[in-house]
Amino acid sequence: MKNKEYTLITGASSGIGKALAFRCAARQMNLVLVALPCTGLRETAEEISEKYGTDVKIYEADLTENSIAERIHTWCEEEKIQIKYLINNAGMGYAAAFETVKMNFFNTMMKLNMNAVVAMTHAFIPDLKKISGAGILNVSSMASMLPIPNKSVYAASKSFVLSFSRAMYQELKSYNIHVSCLCPGAVPTSEQVKERMRNGGWIHKLFSSKAMTVAEKAVSRFLKAKPLIIPNYADNIVFQISKLIPANIRIALMGRIMGFNKSK
Ligand SMILES: NC(=O)c1ccc[n+]([C@@H]2O[C@H](COP(=O)([O-])OP(=O)(O)OC[C@H]3O[C@@H](n4cnc5c(N)ncnc54)[C@H](OP(=O)(O)O)[C@@H]3O)[C@@H](O)[C@H]2O)c1
């Protein structure tokens, strides 16, 4: 009989989310892909389905809308889709001095990076509890590890995701639901990151990874129930060393390494 359990991935139309979809399908997982309308989600679903022979459904929606998590959940119930793994990947970032960014942008970013993660988790936990070995993978960032000048709200939103994931790991483990938090460094998905890598020299290359590499490591370690996933070796070393350095020095150093310590 065909496996009717699904992995739901938000932000699956591009970047890390799309790569996660490919790596999950390569493990014969059926998928529900969520992203904004008209972003090529259907084409991605067809490509994956053709390549791996798994069932791939799509749900086009803006995750910053109120009650959208409940609507996605209701749709899954109606379609008899049983979610075993929930991957909260959709997110957005920026790199600019705080006061130069419009408040509307921050509101949207906070809704997507934090509210949507909480709402999707809240909506699907009752279902995950019914399946043995279910799991949640939240996509945070290395930016979650410390405040980053000129990425202040983004870094804070990703700290939220990391903190939330760690707490949920403890809360849900007695239900046999594992929660992992993925913390990638730079991944050349947007023009912004690509440009930084082009101009940043070897240090930026050392701290960056391809989306497919990140996704493969993420899925593999998520299925092993690792609570914290840092896919890039250089990031991991810096993370371990940074624990020994006082916070104010770490923040100044990080700003310098990332090239974000100056606002102009
Ligand atoms: N790239 C990096 O360097 C990096 C590093 C660390 C962590 N991360 C995190 O990794 C995750 C993915 O990043 P990425 O670089 O792969 O981003 P990306 O290429 O911009 O993809 C973001 C995905 O989220 C979707 N999305 C955006 N706004 C949405 C909304 N309101 N409702 C529903 N879906 C929405 C996008 O859909 P559309 O195609 O419809 O816009 C797209 O599928 C994010 O959480 C990001 O913070 C990225």
XYZ file of N, CA and C and ligand atoms in Angstrom:
840
model
N 0.842 -1.209 0.000
C 0.000 0.000 0.000
C 0.878 1.261 0.000
N 0.404 2.286 -0.727
C 1.211 3.514 -0.844
C 1.292 4.247 0.494
N 2.464 4.704 0.792
C 2.677 5.474 2.016
C 1.928 6.805 1.915
N 1.026 7.082 2.849
C 0.249 8.323 2.752
C 0.699 9.367 3.776
N 1.892 9.181 4.310
C 2.417 10.223 5.202
C 3.181 11.247 4.364
N 3.116 12.498 4.797
C 3.705 13.586 4.016
C 4.647 14.433 4.856
N 5.563 15.099 4.160
C 6.426 16.109 4.767
C 5.996 17.462 4.219
N 5.641 18.363 5.120
C 5.216 19.702 4.676
C 6.404 20.659 4.781
N 6.715 21.339 3.680
C 7.848 22.275 3.658
C 7.358 23.659 3.276
N 7.577 24.640 4.142
C 7.197 26.017 3.783
C 8.370 26.688 3.046
N 8.024 27.606 2.155
C 9.067 28.308 1.393
C 9.812 27.364 0.474
N 9.044 26.481 -0.204
C 9.679 25.422 -0.996
C 9.832 25.776 -2.470
N 9.548 27.018 -2.846
C 9.629 27.359 -4.268
C 11.036 27.737 -4.706
N 11.912 28.033 -3.733
C 13.279 28.418 -4.119
C 14.250 28.170 -2.965
N 15.516 28.388 -3.256
C 16.554 28.366 -2.227
C 16.633 27.080 -1.414
N 16.826 27.243 -0.120
C 17.032 26.097 0.779
C 15.769 25.226 0.833
N 14.598 25.869 0.830
C 13.336 25.115 0.895
C 13.166 24.181 -0.289
N 13.487 24.670 -1.475
C 13.384 23.841 -2.683
C 14.386 22.678 -2.601
N 15.604 23.006 -2.158
C 16.632 21.961 -2.018
C 16.191 20.919 -0.985
N 15.567 21.364 0.103
C 15.064 20.417 1.120
C 14.014 19.496 0.496
N 13.175 20.076 -0.363
C 12.135 19.270 -1.018
C 12.774 18.153 -1.859
N 13.812 18.489 -2.613
C 14.496 17.475 -3.433
C 15.137 16.390 -2.559
N 15.787 16.814 -1.468
C 16.480 15.818 -0.632
C 15.488 14.927 0.122
N 14.338 15.494 0.488
C 13.299 14.676 1.142
C 12.707 13.683 0.147
N 12.411 14.169 -1.058
C 11.822 13.287 -2.068
C 12.798 12.173 -2.447
N 14.102 12.482 -2.433
C 15.110 11.451 -2.727
C 15.042 10.318 -1.708
N 14.473 10.597 -0.542
C 14.272 9.562 0.490
C 12.849 9.014 0.443
N 12.210 9.209 -0.696
C 10.864 8.682 -0.949
C 9.785 9.262 -0.041
N 9.976 10.507 0.409
C 8.923 11.147 1.200
C 7.924 11.801 0.255
N 6.643 11.657 0.570
C 5.617 12.450 -0.128
C 5.658 13.860 0.446
N 5.322 14.837 -0.402
C 5.531 16.224 0.033
C 4.284 17.100 -0.120
N 4.180 18.063 0.790
C 3.285 19.210 0.596
C 4.187 20.437 0.569
N 4.199 21.127 -0.569
C 5.054 22.310 -0.708
C 4.208 23.568 -0.562
N 4.674 24.480 0.283
C 3.938 25.732 0.509
C 4.832 26.911 0.118
N 4.272 27.836 -0.645
C 4.974 29.101 -0.946
C 3.950 30.098 -1.471
N 4.399 31.297 -1.714
C 3.517 32.334 -2.260
C 2.987 31.905 -3.630
N 1.812 32.394 -4.019
C 1.268 32.048 -5.345
C 2.183 32.527 -6.473
N 2.075 31.854 -7.606
C 2.771 32.222 -8.858
C 4.288 32.291 -8.699
N 4.861 31.311 -8.008
C 6.320 31.314 -7.839
C 6.943 30.033 -8.401
N 6.187 29.357 -9.279
C 6.735 28.163 -9.913
C 6.660 26.923 -9.049
N 5.790 26.972 -8.038
C 5.674 25.828 -7.115
C 5.176 24.574 -7.840
N 4.190 24.780 -8.741
C 3.625 23.631 -9.473
C 4.703 22.957 -10.329
N 5.518 23.770 -11.006
C 6.587 23.213 -11.853
C 7.589 22.439 -10.982
N 7.907 23.011 -9.830
C 8.838 22.330 -8.908
C 8.247 20.998 -8.471
N 6.951 21.011 -8.137
C 6.284 19.776 -7.679
C 6.331 18.714 -8.778
N 6.054 19.136 -10.031
C 6.043 18.175 -11.152
C 7.443 17.608 -11.379
N 8.434 18.483 -11.306
C 9.820 18.042 -11.514
C 10.219 16.992 -10.459
N 9.877 17.278 -9.206
C 10.241 16.363 -8.116
C 9.508 15.031 -8.272
N 8.218 15.139 -8.551
C 7.394 13.938 -8.672
C 7.903 13.040 -9.805
N 8.253 13.670 -10.931
C 8.763 12.922 -12.080
C 10.092 12.258 -11.750
N 10.958 13.009 -11.048
C 12.314 12.513 -10.767
C 12.315 11.386 -9.730
N 11.493 11.530 -8.691
C 11.576 10.576 -7.572
C 10.344 9.685 -7.423
N 9.284 9.964 -8.180
C 8.093 9.120 -8.118
C 7.294 9.257 -6.829
N 7.492 10.335 -6.100
C 6.719 10.516 -4.866
C 5.534 11.436 -5.160
N 4.564 11.429 -4.246
C 3.391 12.299 -4.411
C 3.742 13.693 -3.890
N 3.574 14.710 -4.726
C 3.921 16.073 -4.309
C 2.715 16.991 -4.519
N 2.189 17.499 -3.415
C 1.047 18.422 -3.486
C 1.546 19.834 -3.196
N 0.772 20.800 -3.673
C 1.178 22.184 -3.403
C 0.046 22.957 -2.726
N 0.426 23.932 -1.936
C -0.552 24.854 -1.333
C 0.060 26.246 -1.442
N -0.544 27.078 -2.283
C -0.005 28.432 -2.475
C -0.657 29.388 -1.489
N 0.146 30.046 -0.677
C -0.421 30.931 0.348
C 0.642 31.884 0.862
N 0.157 32.992 1.397
C 1.043 33.944 2.065
C 1.035 33.619 3.558
N 2.156 33.170 4.050
C 2.228 32.723 5.453
C 2.172 33.870 6.458
N 2.172 35.094 5.964
C 2.060 36.221 6.899
C 0.588 36.589 7.147
N -0.331 35.914 6.423
C -1.764 36.198 6.639
C -2.238 35.585 7.947
N -3.215 36.245 8.577
C -3.802 35.697 9.800
C -4.498 34.378 9.507
N -4.416 33.449 10.448
C -5.121 32.149 10.397
C -4.693 31.254 9.233
N -3.597 31.571 8.561
C -3.221 30.765 7.394
C -2.805 29.347 7.820
N -2.169 29.221 8.985
C -1.747 27.889 9.439
C -2.962 26.988 9.646
N -4.010 27.549 10.244
C -5.236 26.765 10.465
C -5.853 26.357 9.124
N -5.806 27.290 8.145
C -6.389 26.970 6.829
C -5.598 25.851 6.144
N -4.283 25.906 6.262
C -3.463 24.840 5.645
C -3.773 23.514 6.334
N -3.905 23.570 7.663
C -4.193 22.351 8.423
C -5.549 21.760 8.029
N -6.558 22.628 7.909
C -7.906 22.161 7.524
C -7.865 21.532 6.133
N -7.131 22.170 5.219
C -7.008 21.633 3.856
C -6.360 20.229 3.892
N -5.331 20.068 4.715
C -4.669 18.753 4.833
C -5.660 17.705 5.324
N -6.491 18.098 6.296
C -7.507 17.156 6.814
C -8.482 16.765 5.714
N -8.950 17.776 4.966
C -9.919 17.511 3.888
C -9.321 16.604 2.808
N -8.033 16.813 2.539
C -7.354 16.031 1.483
C -6.825 14.693 2.008
N -7.074 14.425 3.288
C -6.593 13.199 3.962
C -5.061 13.075 3.881
N -4.422 14.208 4.086
C -2.954 14.253 4.088
C -2.491 14.199 5.538
N -1.689 13.175 5.834
C -1.191 13.008 7.197
C 0.235 13.546 7.271
N 0.442 14.623 8.005
C 1.786 15.202 8.069
C 2.617 14.489 9.132
N 3.755 13.944 8.693
C 4.675 13.291 9.639
C 5.817 14.227 10.013
N 6.302 14.965 9.014
C 7.388 15.921 9.260
C 6.946 17.311 8.813
N 7.170 18.276 9.689
C 6.865 19.673 9.377
C 8.187 20.432 9.271
N 8.426 21.062 8.130
C 9.666 21.832 7.955
C 9.311 23.308 7.782
N 9.582 24.081 8.818
C 9.323 25.528 8.792
C 10.564 26.225 8.248
N 10.561 26.418 6.935
C 11.753 26.993 6.289
C 11.546 28.439 5.845
N 10.330 28.799 5.422
C 10.108 30.125 4.820
C 10.612 31.224 5.751
N 11.334 32.144 5.189
C 11.867 33.236 5.993
C 12.429 34.301 5.079
N 12.622 35.478 5.620
C 13.217 36.551 4.817
C 14.213 37.330 5.661
N 15.149 37.986 4.981
C 16.173 38.731 5.709
C 16.464 40.064 5.037
N 17.482 40.739 5.517
C 17.886 42.028 4.959
C 19.267 42.342 5.524
N 19.914 43.319 4.966
C 21.183 43.799 5.519
C 21.217 45.303 5.317
N 20.919 46.035 6.382
C 20.887 47.506 6.309
C 20.784 48.072 7.719
N 21.139 49.330 7.844
C 21.000 49.985 9.151
C 19.523 50.004 9.544
N 19.259 49.736 10.819
C 17.889 49.565 11.324
C 16.952 50.687 10.879
N 17.394 51.953 11.081
C 16.459 53.065 10.855
C 16.201 53.337 9.372
N 16.987 52.691 8.480
C 16.761 52.910 7.045
C 15.715 51.942 6.473
N 15.294 50.972 7.282
C 14.351 49.961 6.790
C 12.933 50.347 7.200
N 11.983 50.204 6.271
C 10.585 50.566 6.558
C 9.998 49.628 7.611
N 9.177 50.180 8.491
C 8.567 49.383 9.559
C 7.689 48.270 8.989
N 7.043 48.553 7.849
C 6.218 47.528 7.193
C 7.011 46.276 6.867
N 8.238 46.500 6.406
C 9.103 45.356 6.075
C 9.384 44.542 7.337
N 9.727 45.235 8.430
C 10.006 44.513 9.684
C 8.777 43.730 10.148
N 7.588 44.357 10.031
C 6.363 43.665 10.466
C 6.158 42.376 9.675
N 6.334 42.470 8.360
C 6.165 41.279 7.515
C 7.215 40.223 7.873
N 8.440 40.678 8.048
C 9.518 39.732 8.355
C 9.280 39.026 9.682
N 8.845 39.779 10.686
C 8.606 39.155 11.993
C 7.447 38.160 11.922
N 6.431 38.505 11.113
C 5.300 37.572 10.959
C 5.772 36.269 10.309
N 6.583 36.411 9.256
C 7.020 35.220 8.517
C 8.045 34.416 9.333
N 9.048 35.107 9.870
C 10.147 34.398 10.538
C 9.756 33.815 11.898
N 8.782 34.446 12.570
C 8.431 33.964 13.924
C 6.979 33.467 14.009
N 6.015 34.365 13.720
C 4.600 33.981 13.901
C 4.234 32.728 13.108
N 4.681 32.686 11.851
C 4.306 31.554 11.002
C 4.879 30.247 11.545
N 6.086 30.299 12.107
C 6.717 29.088 12.666
C 5.902 28.592 13.862
N 5.510 29.528 14.721
C 4.728 29.160 15.910
C 3.346 28.637 15.491
N 2.710 29.360 14.568
C 1.343 28.991 14.171
C 1.310 27.633 13.466
N 2.273 27.372 12.588
C 2.306 26.075 11.892
C 2.563 24.952 12.890
N 3.480 25.193 13.829
C 3.786 24.181 14.841
C 2.534 23.906 15.677
N 1.860 24.974 16.087
C 0.665 24.847 16.924
C -0.435 24.078 16.186
N -0.594 24.383 14.913
C -1.672 23.745 14.141
C -1.426 22.250 13.927
N -0.145 21.864 13.766
C 0.121 20.477 13.357
C 0.527 19.543 14.492
N 0.834 20.067 15.678
C 1.260 19.176 16.767
C 0.236 18.065 17.069
N -1.063 18.358 17.138
C -2.002 17.268 17.429
C -1.886 16.108 16.429
N -1.636 16.431 15.158
C -1.482 15.375 14.148
C -0.164 14.631 14.318
N 0.907 15.384 14.583
C 2.224 14.755 14.726
C 2.222 13.771 15.899
N 1.460 14.100 16.928
C 1.399 13.218 18.113
C 0.826 11.837 17.765
N 0.064 11.787 16.677
C -0.587 10.510 16.311
C 0.348 9.589 15.531
N 1.509 10.126 15.102
C 2.417 9.332 14.253
C 3.712 9.064 14.995
N 4.106 7.813 15.028
C 5.351 7.466 15.714
C 6.562 8.050 14.975
N 7.448 8.690 15.698
C 8.686 9.201 15.114
C 8.513 10.445 14.271
N 7.457 11.204 14.514
C 7.238 12.436 13.756
C 8.284 13.485 14.144
N 8.366 14.558 13.355
C 9.392 15.559 13.667
C 9.107 16.933 13.079
N 9.779 17.919 13.660
C 9.686 19.299 13.176
C 11.109 19.810 12.938
N 11.341 20.364 11.760
C 12.631 20.990 11.457
C 12.393 22.482 11.241
N 12.950 23.295 12.125
C 12.823 24.750 11.986
C 14.112 25.320 11.411
N 13.977 26.162 10.401
C 15.170 26.747 9.789
C 15.459 28.098 10.450
N 16.534 28.115 11.211
C 17.009 29.350 11.826
C 18.197 29.828 11.000
N 19.289 30.171 11.654
C 20.449 30.719 10.944
C 21.609 30.822 11.936
N 22.829 30.893 11.423
C 23.959 31.187 12.317
C 23.766 32.560 12.947
N 22.956 33.399 12.277
C 22.663 34.734 12.822
C 21.895 34.662 14.133
N 21.389 33.464 14.466
C 20.646 33.309 15.729
C 21.564 33.284 16.935
N 22.862 33.045 16.673
C 23.784 32.783 17.774
C 24.189 34.032 18.539
N 24.075 35.183 17.884
C 24.455 36.422 18.566
C 23.892 37.632 17.818
N 23.776 38.770 18.507
C 23.256 39.955 17.802
C 24.168 40.345 16.640
N 23.580 40.751 15.520
C 24.389 41.163 14.360
C 24.007 42.578 13.942
N 24.945 43.511 14.089
C 24.670 44.876 13.638
C 24.264 44.886 12.166
N 23.309 45.700 11.825
C 22.766 45.837 10.465
C 21.963 44.623 9.990
N 21.769 43.652 10.896
C 20.831 42.549 10.632
C 20.067 42.325 11.925
N 19.902 43.417 12.675
C 19.449 43.293 14.072
C 18.127 42.548 14.216
N 17.128 42.919 13.431
C 15.804 42.295 13.600
C 15.819 40.862 13.051
N 16.523 40.661 11.951
C 16.634 39.307 11.386
C 17.295 38.372 12.402
N 18.452 38.810 12.938
C 19.181 37.964 13.892
C 18.310 37.671 15.117
N 17.580 38.680 15.582
C 16.701 38.481 16.752
C 15.580 37.495 16.424
N 15.043 37.594 15.202
C 13.951 36.672 14.829
C 14.477 35.238 14.743
N 15.715 35.079 14.302
C 16.278 33.729 14.200
C 16.682 33.188 15.579
N 17.048 34.091 16.514
C 17.283 33.661 17.910
C 15.984 33.132 18.498
N 14.885 33.794 18.155
C 13.566 33.342 18.592
C 13.328 31.902 18.109
N 13.608 31.663 16.844
C 13.371 30.323 16.271
C 14.227 29.283 16.987
N 15.482 29.638 17.261
C 16.378 28.696 17.944
C 15.876 28.415 19.367
N 15.537 29.464 20.092
C 15.056 29.314 21.466
C 13.762 28.495 21.502
N 12.845 28.830 20.591
C 11.567 28.116 20.496
C 11.811 26.633 20.196
N 12.712 26.359 19.262
C 12.981 24.971 18.864
C 13.547 24.166 20.022
N 14.468 24.785 20.766
C 15.094 24.063 21.887
C 14.058 23.727 22.963
N 13.173 24.681 23.228
C 12.129 24.437 24.228
C 11.168 23.352 23.735
N 10.791 23.433 22.450
C 9.852 22.439 21.902
C 10.478 21.043 21.855
N 11.795 20.994 21.664
C 12.497 19.701 21.671
C 12.211 18.979 22.993
N 12.335 19.736 24.102
C 12.096 19.145 25.420
C 10.613 18.834 25.620
N 9.756 19.786 25.228
C 8.314 19.596 25.454
C 7.768 18.394 24.705
N 8.282 18.152 23.509
C 7.651 17.150 22.637
C 8.325 15.786 22.653
N 9.491 15.687 23.314
C 10.204 14.408 23.191
C 9.445 13.252 23.849
N 8.642 13.559 24.870
C 7.883 12.469 25.508
C 6.765 11.958 24.581
N 6.431 12.719 23.550
C 5.445 12.251 22.562
C 6.139 11.587 21.371
N 7.455 11.393 21.489
C 8.234 10.814 20.393
C 8.216 11.699 19.141
N 8.135 13.028 19.378
C 8.279 13.987 18.266
C 9.624 14.674 18.461
N 10.508 14.588 17.463
C 11.798 15.255 17.616
C 11.777 16.606 16.913
N 12.439 17.577 17.534
C 12.485 18.934 16.970
C 13.944 19.302 16.708
N 14.242 19.658 15.470
C 15.602 20.062 15.108
C 15.598 21.516 14.681
N 16.718 22.174 14.912
C 16.868 23.555 14.451
C 18.090 23.625 13.528
N 17.846 24.049 12.296
C 18.924 24.157 11.301
C 19.487 25.578 11.317
N 20.809 25.674 11.451
C 21.454 26.996 11.477
C 22.493 27.098 10.361
N 22.048 27.435 9.152
C 23.036 27.613 8.077
C 23.767 28.942 8.228
N 24.971 29.003 7.651
C 25.654 30.285 7.476
C 25.166 30.854 6.155
N 26.039 31.530 5.442
C 25.604 32.113 4.160
C 25.347 31.026 3.121
N 24.226 31.150 2.434
C 23.863 30.239 1.344
C 23.486 31.115 0.148
N 24.194 30.966 -0.971
C 23.937 31.873 -2.102
C 22.603 31.600 -2.790
N 21.520 32.034 -2.163
C 20.192 31.870 -2.757
C 19.718 33.195 -3.349
N 19.913 34.260 -2.627
C 19.469 35.575 -3.113
C 20.634 36.306 -3.782
N 20.299 37.291 -4.599
C 21.323 38.112 -5.248
C 22.213 38.799 -4.208
N 21.559 39.174 -3.085
C 22.264 39.860 -1.999
C 23.431 39.000 -1.468
N 23.140 37.726 -1.190
C 24.179 36.827 -0.656
C 25.213 36.514 -1.732
N 24.745 36.333 -2.982
C 25.676 36.031 -4.085
C 26.665 37.176 -4.259
N 26.139 38.392 -4.202
C 26.966 39.588 -4.368
C 28.016 39.669 -3.253
N 27.566 39.383 -2.024
C 28.480 39.432 -0.882
C 29.606 38.413 -1.052
N 29.248 37.231 -1.589
C 30.266 36.196 -1.796
C 31.248 36.592 -2.879
N 30.709 37.227 -3.945
C 31.591 37.668 -5.043
C 32.611 38.682 -4.526
N 32.140 39.592 -3.653
C 33.007 40.672 -3.179
C 33.781 40.311 -1.915
N 33.360 39.265 -1.255
C 33.869 38.997 0.094
C 35.157 38.201 0.161
N 35.595 37.613 -0.954
C 36.837 36.866 -0.947
C 36.715 35.519 -0.238
N 37.890 34.968 0.123
C 37.938 33.590 0.611
C 37.165 33.391 1.916
N 37.148 34.410 2.771
C 36.497 34.227 4.072
C 34.983 34.013 3.899
N 34.395 34.715 2.943
C 32.961 34.522 2.691
C 32.707 33.145 2.084
N 33.651 32.710 1.227
C 33.490 31.382 0.607
C 33.576 30.292 1.671
N 34.534 30.472 2.617
C 34.721 29.494 3.696
C 33.454 29.329 4.528
N 32.761 30.444 4.739
C 31.579 30.433 5.598
C 30.276 30.269 4.816
N 30.372 29.861 3.565
C 29.127 29.677 2.814
C 29.028 28.256 2.275
N 27.810 27.825 2.041
C 27.561 26.475 1.518
C 26.461 26.545 0.478
N 26.483 25.579 -0.450
C 25.428 25.515 -1.465
C 24.133 25.024 -0.820
N 23.007 25.478 -1.374
C 21.698 25.108 -0.800
C 21.514 23.591 -0.755
N 21.959 22.890 -1.800
C 21.759 21.434 -1.846
C 22.598 20.729 -0.775
N 23.813 21.252 -0.526
C 24.677 20.660 0.517
C 24.037 20.865 1.887
N 23.551 22.080 2.117
C 22.883 22.381 3.392
C 21.676 21.462 3.573
N 20.892 21.334 2.500
C 19.662 20.538 2.582
C 19.964 19.071 2.865
N 20.983 18.513 2.203
C 21.319 17.102 2.405
C 21.734 16.854 3.857
N 22.607 17.717 4.367
C 23.048 17.557 5.763
C 21.873 17.747 6.713
N 21.020 18.721 6.379
C 19.876 19.013 7.255
C 18.937 17.813 7.349
N 18.575 17.245 6.201
C 17.606 16.134 6.212
C 18.220 14.912 6.898
N 19.476 14.655 6.573
C 20.138 13.490 7.164
C 20.200 13.605 8.694
N 20.577 14.769 9.203
C 20.699 14.926 10.666
C 19.339 15.076 11.332
N 18.393 15.662 10.614
C 17.022 15.771 11.149
C 16.456 14.367 11.378
N 16.673 13.480 10.412
C 16.137 12.116 10.551
C 16.857 11.348 11.654
N 18.039 11.834 12.043
C 18.735 11.216 13.193
C 18.354 11.948 14.481
N 17.390 12.863 14.400
C 16.851 13.592 15.564
C 17.879 14.483 16.256
N 18.815 15.031 15.497
C 19.790 15.958 16.092
C 19.084 17.277 16.421
N 19.206 17.783 17.651
C 18.481 19.019 17.991
C 19.036 20.268 17.317
N 20.358 20.328 17.122
C 20.968 21.512 16.506
C 21.791 21.079 15.301
N 21.513 21.676 14.160
C 22.215 21.285 12.926
C 22.951 22.499 12.366
N 24.279 22.454 12.432
C 25.112 23.507 11.827
C 25.832 22.848 10.652
N 25.353 23.096 9.426
C 25.862 22.308 8.296
C 27.262 22.672 7.822
N 27.713 23.899 8.092
C 29.019 24.332 7.573
C 30.107 24.130 8.639
N 31.204 23.431 8.257
C 32.257 23.101 9.225
C 32.868 24.348 9.852
N 33.166 25.349 9.013
C 33.804 26.577 9.520
C 32.889 27.272 10.531
N 31.598 27.315 10.206
C 30.623 27.906 11.148
C 30.649 27.157 12.469
N 30.715 25.835 12.372
C 30.676 25.006 13.576
C 31.883 25.277 14.473
N 33.057 25.408 13.839
C 34.279 25.680 14.620
C 34.158 27.035 15.301
N 33.711 28.036 14.519
C 33.550 29.385 15.093
C 32.546 29.358 16.244
N 31.479 28.596 16.058
C 30.446 28.484 17.096
C 31.042 27.920 18.391
N 31.861 26.862 18.250
C 32.459 26.240 19.448
C 33.429 27.218 20.128
N 34.291 27.866 19.314
C 35.285 28.795 19.883
C 34.591 30.003 20.505
N 33.529 30.451 19.834
C 32.884 31.701 20.270
C 32.304 31.606 21.680
N 32.031 30.365 22.120
C 31.475 30.196 23.469
C 32.473 30.668 24.529
N 33.776 30.689 24.142
C 34.823 31.056 25.106
C 35.085 32.567 25.129
N 34.490 33.295 24.184
C 34.786 34.729 24.044
C 33.646 35.559 24.656
N 33.970 36.613 25.425
C 32.910 37.446 26.003
C 31.976 38.004 24.924
N 30.689 38.152 25.290
C 29.642 38.488 24.306
C 29.933 39.775 23.536
N 30.391 40.841 24.243
C 30.578 42.121 23.532
C 31.675 42.011 22.475
N 32.723 41.233 22.768
C 33.810 41.047 21.786
C 33.299 40.196 20.624
N 32.505 39.169 20.958
C 31.934 38.300 19.920
C 31.092 39.104 18.923
N 30.271 40.013 19.462
C 29.377 40.796 18.601
C 30.188 41.691 17.669
N 31.219 42.344 18.232
C 32.061 43.226 17.416
C 32.787 42.410 16.346
N 33.310 41.233 16.744
C 34.032 40.377 15.791
C 33.112 39.880 14.685
N 31.930 39.455 15.081
C 30.972 38.916 14.112
C 30.593 39.989 13.095
N 30.357 41.198 13.601
C 30.044 42.309 12.712
C 31.149 42.506 11.690
N 32.407 42.379 12.165
C 33.560 42.576 11.282
C 33.654 41.444 10.249
N 33.529 40.186 10.735
C 33.616 39.031 9.827
C 32.532 39.109 8.754
N 31.327 39.449 9.175
C 30.205 39.493 8.233
C 30.227 40.751 7.377
N 31.107 41.684 7.735
C 31.178 42.920 6.958
C 30.003 43.835 7.216
N 29.347 43.662 8.374
C 28.159 44.459 8.664
C 28.370 45.391 9.845
N 29.624 45.596 10.244
C 29.815 46.405 11.445
C 29.711 47.900 11.183
N 29.736 48.252 9.896
C 29.585 49.675 9.583
C 28.240 49.882 8.892
N 27.558 50.955 9.222
C 26.262 51.174 8.603
C 26.379 51.890 7.267
N 27.553 52.434 6.958
C 27.712 53.105 5.662
C 28.979 52.602 4.982
N 20.302 32.151 2.247
C 20.999 32.280 3.367
O 22.140 32.763 3.363
C 20.403 31.822 4.664
C 21.267 31.672 5.769
C 20.748 31.255 6.972
C 19.396 30.985 7.099
N 18.575 31.145 6.027
C 17.158 30.867 6.221
O 16.768 29.821 5.361
C 15.404 29.974 4.987
C 15.303 29.956 3.478
O 16.108 31.006 2.976
P 16.490 31.119 1.427
O 17.745 31.888 1.362
O 16.388 29.800 0.792
O 15.318 32.097 0.947
P 14.662 32.303 -0.473
O 15.492 31.719 -1.557
O 14.300 33.737 -0.532
O 13.345 31.446 -0.313
C 12.412 31.803 0.644
C 11.208 30.937 0.458
O 10.181 31.412 1.346
C 9.042 31.728 0.575
N 8.312 32.854 1.120
C 8.751 34.125 1.270
N 7.793 34.887 1.796
C 6.717 34.066 1.978
C 5.411 34.252 2.461
N 4.995 35.441 2.915
N 4.569 33.202 2.499
C 4.958 32.011 2.040
N 6.183 31.746 1.568
C 7.053 32.773 1.536
C 9.576 32.075 -0.783
O 8.527 31.937 -1.679
P 8.484 32.840 -3.003
O 9.368 32.153 -3.972
O 7.065 32.755 -3.291
O 8.950 34.215 -2.614
C 10.650 31.023 -0.951
O 10.100 29.794 -1.289
C 14.947 31.285 5.607
O 14.272 31.028 6.812
C 16.245 32.028 5.859
O 16.142 32.946 6.902
C 19.039 31.556 4.805
